[in-house]
Coordinates of C-alpha atoms in Angstrom, one line a residue:
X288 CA -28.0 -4.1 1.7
X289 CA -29.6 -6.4 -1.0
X290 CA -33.2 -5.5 -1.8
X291 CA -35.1 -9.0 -2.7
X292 CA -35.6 -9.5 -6.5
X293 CA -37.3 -12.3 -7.3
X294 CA -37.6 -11.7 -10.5
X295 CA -34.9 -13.9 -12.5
X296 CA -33.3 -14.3 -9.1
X297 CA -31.3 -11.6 -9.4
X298 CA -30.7 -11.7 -5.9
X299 CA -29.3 -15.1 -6.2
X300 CA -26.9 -12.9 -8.8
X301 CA -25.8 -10.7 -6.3
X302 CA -25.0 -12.9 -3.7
X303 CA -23.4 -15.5 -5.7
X304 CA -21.2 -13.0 -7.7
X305 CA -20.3 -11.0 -4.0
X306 CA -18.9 -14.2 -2.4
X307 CA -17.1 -15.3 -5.9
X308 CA -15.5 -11.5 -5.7
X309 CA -14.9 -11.8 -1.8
X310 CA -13.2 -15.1 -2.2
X311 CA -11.3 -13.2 -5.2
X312 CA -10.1 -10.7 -3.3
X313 CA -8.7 -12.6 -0.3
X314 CA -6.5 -14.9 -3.0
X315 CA -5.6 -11.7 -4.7
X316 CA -4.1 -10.2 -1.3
X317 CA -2.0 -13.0 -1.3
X318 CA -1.0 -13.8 -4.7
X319 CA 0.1 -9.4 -4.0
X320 CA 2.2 -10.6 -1.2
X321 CA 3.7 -13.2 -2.5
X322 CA 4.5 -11.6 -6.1
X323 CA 4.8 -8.4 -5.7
X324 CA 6.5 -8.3 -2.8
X325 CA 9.4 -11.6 -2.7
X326 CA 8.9 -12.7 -6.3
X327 CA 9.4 -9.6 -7.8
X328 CA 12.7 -9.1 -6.1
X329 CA 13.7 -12.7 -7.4
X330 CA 12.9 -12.1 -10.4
X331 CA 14.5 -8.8 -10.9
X332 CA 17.6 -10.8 -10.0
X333 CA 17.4 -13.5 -12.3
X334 CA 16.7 -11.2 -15.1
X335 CA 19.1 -8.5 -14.7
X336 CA 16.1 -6.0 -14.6
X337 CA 16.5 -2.9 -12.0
X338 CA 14.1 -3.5 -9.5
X339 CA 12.8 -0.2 -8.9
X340 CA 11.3 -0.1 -12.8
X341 CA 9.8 -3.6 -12.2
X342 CA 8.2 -2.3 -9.2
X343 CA 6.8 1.7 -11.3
X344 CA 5.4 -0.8 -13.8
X345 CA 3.3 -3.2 -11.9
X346 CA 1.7 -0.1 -10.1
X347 CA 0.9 1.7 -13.3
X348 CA -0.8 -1.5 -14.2
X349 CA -2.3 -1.7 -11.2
X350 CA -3.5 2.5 -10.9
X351 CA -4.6 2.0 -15.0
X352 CA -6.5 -0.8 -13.9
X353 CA -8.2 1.0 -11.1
X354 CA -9.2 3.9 -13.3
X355 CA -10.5 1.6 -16.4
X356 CA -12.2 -0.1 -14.0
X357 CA -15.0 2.1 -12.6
X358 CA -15.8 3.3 -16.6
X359 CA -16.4 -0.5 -17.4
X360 CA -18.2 -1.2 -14.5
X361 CA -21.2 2.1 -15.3
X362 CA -20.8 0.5 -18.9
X363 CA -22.2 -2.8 -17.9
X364 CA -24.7 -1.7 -15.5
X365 CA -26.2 0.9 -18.2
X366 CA -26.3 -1.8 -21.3
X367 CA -26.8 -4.8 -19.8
X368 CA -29.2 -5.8 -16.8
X369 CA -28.2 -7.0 -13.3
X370 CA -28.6 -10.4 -13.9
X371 CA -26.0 -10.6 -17.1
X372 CA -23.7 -8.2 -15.2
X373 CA -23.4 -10.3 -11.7
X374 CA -22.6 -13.9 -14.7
X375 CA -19.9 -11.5 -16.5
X376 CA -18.2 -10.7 -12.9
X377 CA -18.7 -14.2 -12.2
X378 CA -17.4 -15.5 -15.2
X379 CA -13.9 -12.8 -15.1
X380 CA -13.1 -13.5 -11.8
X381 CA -13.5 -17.7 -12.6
X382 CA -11.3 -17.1 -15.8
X383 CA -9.1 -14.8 -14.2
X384 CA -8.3 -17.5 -11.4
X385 CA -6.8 -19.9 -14.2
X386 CA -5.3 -17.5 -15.9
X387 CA -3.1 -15.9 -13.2
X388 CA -2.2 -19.7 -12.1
X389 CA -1.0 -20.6 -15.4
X390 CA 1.2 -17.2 -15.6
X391 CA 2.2 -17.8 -12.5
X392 CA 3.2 -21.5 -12.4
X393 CA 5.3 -20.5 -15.5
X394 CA 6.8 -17.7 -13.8
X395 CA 7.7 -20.5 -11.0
X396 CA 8.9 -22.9 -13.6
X397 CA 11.0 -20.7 -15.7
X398 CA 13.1 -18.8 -12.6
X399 CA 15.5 -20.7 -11.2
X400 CA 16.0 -18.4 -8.2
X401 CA 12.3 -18.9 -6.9
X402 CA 13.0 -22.6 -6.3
X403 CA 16.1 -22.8 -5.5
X404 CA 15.0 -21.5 -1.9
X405 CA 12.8 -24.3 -1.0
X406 CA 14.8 -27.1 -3.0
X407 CA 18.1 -26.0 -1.1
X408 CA 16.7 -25.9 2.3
X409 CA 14.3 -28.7 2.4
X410 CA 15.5 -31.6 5.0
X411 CA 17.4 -29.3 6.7
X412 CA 15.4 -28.0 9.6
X413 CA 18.4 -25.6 11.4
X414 CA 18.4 -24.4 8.0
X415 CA 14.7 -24.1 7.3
X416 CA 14.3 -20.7 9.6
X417 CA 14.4 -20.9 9.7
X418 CA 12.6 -22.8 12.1
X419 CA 13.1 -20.1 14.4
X420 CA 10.4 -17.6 12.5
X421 CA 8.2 -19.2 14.1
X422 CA 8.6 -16.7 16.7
X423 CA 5.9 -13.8 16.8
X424 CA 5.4 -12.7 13.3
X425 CA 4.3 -8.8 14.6
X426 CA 7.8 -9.2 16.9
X427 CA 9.2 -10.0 13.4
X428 CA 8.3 -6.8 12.0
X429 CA 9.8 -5.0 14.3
X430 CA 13.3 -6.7 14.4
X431 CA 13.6 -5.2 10.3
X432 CA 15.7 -2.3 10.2
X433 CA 13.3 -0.4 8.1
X434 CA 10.1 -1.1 10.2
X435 CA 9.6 2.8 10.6
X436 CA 9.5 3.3 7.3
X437 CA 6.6 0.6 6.8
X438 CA 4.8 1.8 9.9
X439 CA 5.0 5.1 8.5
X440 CA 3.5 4.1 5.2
X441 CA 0.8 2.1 7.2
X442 CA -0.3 5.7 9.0
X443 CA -1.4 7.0 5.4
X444 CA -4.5 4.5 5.4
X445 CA -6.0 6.2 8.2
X446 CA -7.3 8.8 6.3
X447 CA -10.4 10.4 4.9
X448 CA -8.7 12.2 2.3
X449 CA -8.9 9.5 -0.9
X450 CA -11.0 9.7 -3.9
X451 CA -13.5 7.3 -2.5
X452 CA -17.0 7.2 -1.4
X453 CA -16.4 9.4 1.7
X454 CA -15.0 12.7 -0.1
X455 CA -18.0 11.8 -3.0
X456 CA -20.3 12.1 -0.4
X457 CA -18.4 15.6 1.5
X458 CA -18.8 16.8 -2.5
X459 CA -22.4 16.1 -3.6
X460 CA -23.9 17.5 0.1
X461 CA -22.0 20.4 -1.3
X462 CA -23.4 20.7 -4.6
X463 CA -20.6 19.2 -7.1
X464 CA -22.2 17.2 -9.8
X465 CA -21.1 13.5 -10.2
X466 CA -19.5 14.1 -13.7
X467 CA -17.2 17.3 -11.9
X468 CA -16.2 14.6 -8.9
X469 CA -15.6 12.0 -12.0
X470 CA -12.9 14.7 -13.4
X471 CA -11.4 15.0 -10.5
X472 CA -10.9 11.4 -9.5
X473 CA -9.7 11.1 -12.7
X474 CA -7.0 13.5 -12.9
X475 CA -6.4 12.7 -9.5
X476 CA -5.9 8.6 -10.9
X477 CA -4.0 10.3 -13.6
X478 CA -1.6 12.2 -11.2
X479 CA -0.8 8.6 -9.5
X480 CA 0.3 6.8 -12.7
X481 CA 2.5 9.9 -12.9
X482 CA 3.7 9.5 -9.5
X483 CA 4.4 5.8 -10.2
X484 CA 6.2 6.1 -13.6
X485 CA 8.7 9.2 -12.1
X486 CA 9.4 7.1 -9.0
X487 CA 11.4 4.9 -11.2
X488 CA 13.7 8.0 -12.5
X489 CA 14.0 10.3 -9.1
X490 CA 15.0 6.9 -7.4
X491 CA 17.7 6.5 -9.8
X492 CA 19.0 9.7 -9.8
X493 CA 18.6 10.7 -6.0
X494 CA 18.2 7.5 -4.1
X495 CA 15.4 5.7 -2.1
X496 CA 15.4 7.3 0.9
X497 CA 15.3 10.5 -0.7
X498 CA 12.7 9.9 -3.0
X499 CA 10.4 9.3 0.0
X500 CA 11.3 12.3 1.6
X501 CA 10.2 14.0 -1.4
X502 CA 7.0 11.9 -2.2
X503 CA 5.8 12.6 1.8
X504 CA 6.8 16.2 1.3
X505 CA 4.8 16.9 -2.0
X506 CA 1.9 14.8 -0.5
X507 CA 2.0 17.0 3.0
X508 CA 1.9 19.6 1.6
X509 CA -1.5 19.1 -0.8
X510 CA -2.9 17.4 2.4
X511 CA -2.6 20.0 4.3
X512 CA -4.4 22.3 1.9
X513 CA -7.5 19.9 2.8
X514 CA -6.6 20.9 6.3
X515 CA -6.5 24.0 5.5
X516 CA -10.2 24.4 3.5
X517 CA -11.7 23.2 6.6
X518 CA -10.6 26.5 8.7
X519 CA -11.6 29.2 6.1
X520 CA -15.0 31.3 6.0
X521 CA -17.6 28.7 4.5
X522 CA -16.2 25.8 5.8
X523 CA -19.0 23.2 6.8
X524 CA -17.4 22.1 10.1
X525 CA -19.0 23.0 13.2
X526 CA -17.4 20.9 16.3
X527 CA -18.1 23.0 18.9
X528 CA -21.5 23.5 17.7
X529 CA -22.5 19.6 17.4
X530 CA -20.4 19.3 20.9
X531 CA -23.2 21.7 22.4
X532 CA -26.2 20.8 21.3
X533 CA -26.1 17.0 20.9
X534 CA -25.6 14.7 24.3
X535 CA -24.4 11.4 24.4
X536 CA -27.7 9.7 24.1
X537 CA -28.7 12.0 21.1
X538 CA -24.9 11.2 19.6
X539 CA -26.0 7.3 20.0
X540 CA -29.7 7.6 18.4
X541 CA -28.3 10.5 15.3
X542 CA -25.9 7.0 14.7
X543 CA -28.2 4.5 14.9
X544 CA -30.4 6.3 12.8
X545 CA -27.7 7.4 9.8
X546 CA -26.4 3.9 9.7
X547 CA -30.5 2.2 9.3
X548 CA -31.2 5.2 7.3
X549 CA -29.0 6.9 4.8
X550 CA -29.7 10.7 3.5
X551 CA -30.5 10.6 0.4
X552 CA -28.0 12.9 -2.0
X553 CA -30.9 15.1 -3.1
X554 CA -28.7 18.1 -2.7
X555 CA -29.1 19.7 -6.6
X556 CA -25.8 20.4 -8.3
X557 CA -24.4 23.5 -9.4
X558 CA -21.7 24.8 -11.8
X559 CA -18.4 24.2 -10.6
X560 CA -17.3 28.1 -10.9
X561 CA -19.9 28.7 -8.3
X562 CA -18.5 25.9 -5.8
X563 CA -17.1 27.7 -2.6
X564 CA -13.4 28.1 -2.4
X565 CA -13.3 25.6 0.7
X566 CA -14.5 23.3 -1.2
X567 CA -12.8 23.7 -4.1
X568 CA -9.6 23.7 -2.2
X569 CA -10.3 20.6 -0.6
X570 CA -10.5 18.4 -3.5
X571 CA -7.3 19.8 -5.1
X572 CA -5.3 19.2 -2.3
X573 CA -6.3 15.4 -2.3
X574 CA -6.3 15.5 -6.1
X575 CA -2.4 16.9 -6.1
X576 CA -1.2 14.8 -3.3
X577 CA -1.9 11.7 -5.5
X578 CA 1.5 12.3 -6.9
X579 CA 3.6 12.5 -4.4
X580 CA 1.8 9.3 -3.0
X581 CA 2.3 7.2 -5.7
X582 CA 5.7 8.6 -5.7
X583 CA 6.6 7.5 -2.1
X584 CA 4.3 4.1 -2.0
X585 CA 6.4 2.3 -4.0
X586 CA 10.3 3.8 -2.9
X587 CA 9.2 2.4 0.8
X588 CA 8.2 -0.7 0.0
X589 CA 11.3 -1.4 -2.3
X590 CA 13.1 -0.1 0.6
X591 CA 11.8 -2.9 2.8
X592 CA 12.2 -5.3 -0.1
X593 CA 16.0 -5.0 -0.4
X594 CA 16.6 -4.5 3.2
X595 CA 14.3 -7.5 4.9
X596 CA 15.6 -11.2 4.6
X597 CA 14.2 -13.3 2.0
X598 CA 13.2 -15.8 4.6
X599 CA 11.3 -13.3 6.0
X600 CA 10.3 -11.3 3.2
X601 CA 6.6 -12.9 3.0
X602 CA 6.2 -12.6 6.7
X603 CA 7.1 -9.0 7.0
X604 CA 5.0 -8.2 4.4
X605 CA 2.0 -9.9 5.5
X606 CA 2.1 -7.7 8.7
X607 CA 2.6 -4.8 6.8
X608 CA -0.7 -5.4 4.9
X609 CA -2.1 -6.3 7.9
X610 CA -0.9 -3.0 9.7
X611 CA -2.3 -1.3 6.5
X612 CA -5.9 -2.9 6.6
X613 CA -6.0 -2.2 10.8
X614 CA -5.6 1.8 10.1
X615 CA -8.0 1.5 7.4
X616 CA -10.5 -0.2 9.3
X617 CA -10.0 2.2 12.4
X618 CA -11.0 5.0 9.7
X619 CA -14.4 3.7 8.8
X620 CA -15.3 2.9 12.2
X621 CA -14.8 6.7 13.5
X622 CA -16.5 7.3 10.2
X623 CA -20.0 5.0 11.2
X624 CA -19.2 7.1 14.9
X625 CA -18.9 10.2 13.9
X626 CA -21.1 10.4 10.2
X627 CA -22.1 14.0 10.2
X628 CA -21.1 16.6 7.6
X629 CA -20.5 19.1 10.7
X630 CA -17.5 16.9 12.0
X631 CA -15.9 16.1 8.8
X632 CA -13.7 19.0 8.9
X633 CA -12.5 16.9 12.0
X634 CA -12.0 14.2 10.7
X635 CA -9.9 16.1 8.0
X636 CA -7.7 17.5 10.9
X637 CA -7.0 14.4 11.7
X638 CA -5.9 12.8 8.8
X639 CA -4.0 15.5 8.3
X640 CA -1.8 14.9 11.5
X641 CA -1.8 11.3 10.5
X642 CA -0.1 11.7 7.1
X643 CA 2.0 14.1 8.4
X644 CA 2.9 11.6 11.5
X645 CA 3.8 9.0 8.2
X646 CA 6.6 11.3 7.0
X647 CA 7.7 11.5 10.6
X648 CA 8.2 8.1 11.0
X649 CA 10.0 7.7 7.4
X650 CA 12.0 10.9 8.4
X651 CA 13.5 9.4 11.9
X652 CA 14.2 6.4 9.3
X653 CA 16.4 8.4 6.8
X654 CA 18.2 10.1 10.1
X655 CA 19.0 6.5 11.2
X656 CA 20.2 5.6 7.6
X657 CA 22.2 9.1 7.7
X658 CA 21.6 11.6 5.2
X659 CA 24.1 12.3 2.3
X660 CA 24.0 13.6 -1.3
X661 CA 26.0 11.4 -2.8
X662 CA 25.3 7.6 -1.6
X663 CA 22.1 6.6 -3.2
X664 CA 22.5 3.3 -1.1
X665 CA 22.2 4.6 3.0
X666 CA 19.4 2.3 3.6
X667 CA 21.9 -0.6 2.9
X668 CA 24.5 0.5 4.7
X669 CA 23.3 -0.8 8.1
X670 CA 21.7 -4.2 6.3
X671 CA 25.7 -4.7 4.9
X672 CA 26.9 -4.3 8.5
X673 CA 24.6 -5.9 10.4
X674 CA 24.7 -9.0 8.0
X675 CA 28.9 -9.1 7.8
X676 CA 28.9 -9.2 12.3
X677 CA 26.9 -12.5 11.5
X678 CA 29.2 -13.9 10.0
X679 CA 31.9 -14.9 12.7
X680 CA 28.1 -16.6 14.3
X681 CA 27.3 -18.1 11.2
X682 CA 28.5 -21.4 8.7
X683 CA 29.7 -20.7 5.4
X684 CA 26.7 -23.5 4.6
X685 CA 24.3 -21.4 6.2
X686 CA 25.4 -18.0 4.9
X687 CA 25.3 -19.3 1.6
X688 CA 21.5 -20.0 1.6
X689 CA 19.8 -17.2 3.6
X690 CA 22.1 -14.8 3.2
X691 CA 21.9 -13.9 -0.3
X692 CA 24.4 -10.8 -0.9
X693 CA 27.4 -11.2 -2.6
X694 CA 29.4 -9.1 0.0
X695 CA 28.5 -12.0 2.1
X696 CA 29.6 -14.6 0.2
X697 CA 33.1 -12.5 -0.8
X698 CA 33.6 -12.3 3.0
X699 CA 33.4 -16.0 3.4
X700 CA 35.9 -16.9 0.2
X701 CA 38.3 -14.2 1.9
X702 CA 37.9 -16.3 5.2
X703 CA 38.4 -19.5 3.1
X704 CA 41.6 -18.3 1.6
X705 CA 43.2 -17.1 4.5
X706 CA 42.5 -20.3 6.3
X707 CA 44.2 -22.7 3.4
X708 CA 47.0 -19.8 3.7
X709 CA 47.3 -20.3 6.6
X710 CA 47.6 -24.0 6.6
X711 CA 49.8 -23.9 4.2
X712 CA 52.1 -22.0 5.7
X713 CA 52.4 -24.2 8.1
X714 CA 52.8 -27.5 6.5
X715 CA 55.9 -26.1 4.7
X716 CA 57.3 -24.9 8.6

């Protein structure tokens, strides 16, 4: 927590510049949703641009971003005092609020397509959802044909294996210096951008549904080399050990006490060539699985973005982020149970089996889709269908506006033709 400062208020600083960024973040989550997400797919449209190199782009922005962002960050903090750095957070986070509503009102502005949704349906409240989504939003979810595919991406965030603060920690009680973790995480951010840039090429060449199956395959089996490190001589984990000797009272105080008092990371660091091959081993595999991650991350969600209705693009979505958050949450709380270097090998276990559980779920989705060589479009195939038995349910009026593929709207001219045929026919009987 905050130590008091109160010298230049520096803890005034902190607090103001914590809640500026919380505040951030929460408007950032939904300008994601909204943009990348249903924009992004609108805007594809409008400009003719393949939507799967729309989508590599934004998240090699976004992973370039995320590696800049920790070497600026140690920049500030070593030139310039706390008090300067909490006004320059301040002040980017205030500019970058205007800045990303100007772009964004222009985007609005300048694409037909992202208001010609709410101009067409407005006084129309059949039309609307229309009215209808307000149903259960979680119910929602589970209606899309693709919702095992999400879920399946949502099982990845309950896991320990990410470059963060947790496998840091795993490291430096282990002896790795700060500057080898840094190279790691690097490479390992460097191996993501990768992952997000090739997405855009195996997609077109092989299909969605296949690139995920290739993403979840690559990142499986790197993951499981974490697994893997935990089992060999040297390991650190010791479950049967801490199950022994520490009752449940003992389990309580150990927690209490961790969480009040954090260890110190006085561990001294050594060489890397003399770090122990568990080790070692463990921080490849995460570093290598970054790849196929990044490759898989964005095939799924492009899946669910061509196969969800736009009226219920933002909604789906919002679940989906929500799913996301829940399994990462779940994660840190076993962590603050269960924060002993003894169980982490556990805990590795375990997020082993729940990224391989994630390619589970995304392969019973391909299965449903059907699996073939040569259609690059499966996913779609059951969208088309389900979308063309609406029809004989459905007025031309209605298709027209939340309908929004062209097979659609070909089905209903057909069915317009025949029926002035038709007529025809009979006014010259």
């Amino acid at each position: 927590m905050f130590q008091y400062r109160p010298e230049n208020y520096a803890t005034l600083y902190l607090l103001i510049a914590s809640a500026i960024a919380s505040v951030s973040k929460v408007a950032s989550e939904i300008q994601r949703i909204c943009f990348t997400k249903d924009w992004v797919v609108v805007i594809s449209r409008s400009e003719r641009v393949d939507l799967s190199k729309v989508n590599s782009y934004l998240l090699s922005i976004d992973q370039a971003s995320s590696l800049a962002l920790p070497w600026v960050s140690g920049w500030l903090l070593d030139h310039f005092p706390w008090q300067t750095v909490c006004l320059i957070i301040i002040a980017y986070n205030c500019g970058s609020w205007v800045l990303e509503a100007y772009i964004l009102r222009n985007l609005y502005q300048n694409t037909e397509g992202l208001k010609t949704r709410s101009s067409e349906l407005e006084g129309d409240e059949e039309l609307m959802g229309i009215k209808d989504i307000r149903m259960n939003t979680v119910t929602t979810y589970f209606r899309q044909s693709s919702w095992t595919a999400g879920f399946g991406l949502a099982l990845l965030y309950m896991t320990v294996l990410g470059f963060d603060n947790l496998a840091a920690s795993y490291g430096q009680k282990h002896g790795l210096s700060a500057g080898y973790i840094g190279f790691l995480r690097g490479v390992g951010s460097l191996l993501g951008i990768a992952g997000t840039l090739s997405y855009h090429h195996i997609s077109k060449r092989v299909g969605l549904l296949w690139t995920v199956m290739i993403g979840l395959i690559w990142q499986n089996i790197f993951i499981e080399m974490c697994g893997v490190s935990m089992l060999l001589p040297g390991s650190s984990m010791d479950v049967s050990g801490f199950i022994q000797n520490t009752t449940a009272s003992q389990w309580v105080s150990k927690v209490v006490h961790k969480v009040t008092n954090p260890e110190p990371q006085d561990v001294p660091s050594i060489p890397f060539w003399e770090v122990s091959l568990p080790v070692n081993l463990f921080f490849f595999g995460i570093m290598f699985a970054r790849f196929g991650l990044w490759l898989a991350d964005p095939a799924i969600t492009q899946i669910q973005q061509e196969t969800i209705r736009e009226d219920q693009r933002y909604m789906v979505f919002s679940v989906q982020l929500g799913l996301n958050e829940l399994f990462s949450v779940l994660k840190d709380i076993i962590v603050i149970m269960f924060p002993f270097t003894s169980l982490f090998g556990a805990l590795t276990l375990g997020s082993c089996a729940f990224v391989f559980a994630g390619f589970v779920f995304n392969l019973f989705y391909h299965a449903q889709c059907g699996f073939s060589l040569t259609n690059k479009n499966m996913h779609l195939v059951e969208q088309e269908s389900t979308e063309m038995s609406d029809l004989s349910d459905t007025s031309p009026e209605r298709q027209s506006l939340i309908g929004g593929v062209s097979g659609d709207l070909r089905a209903v001219e057909e069915e317009t033709k025949a029926t002035s045929s038709t007529n025809n026919e009979e006014e010259t009987h």
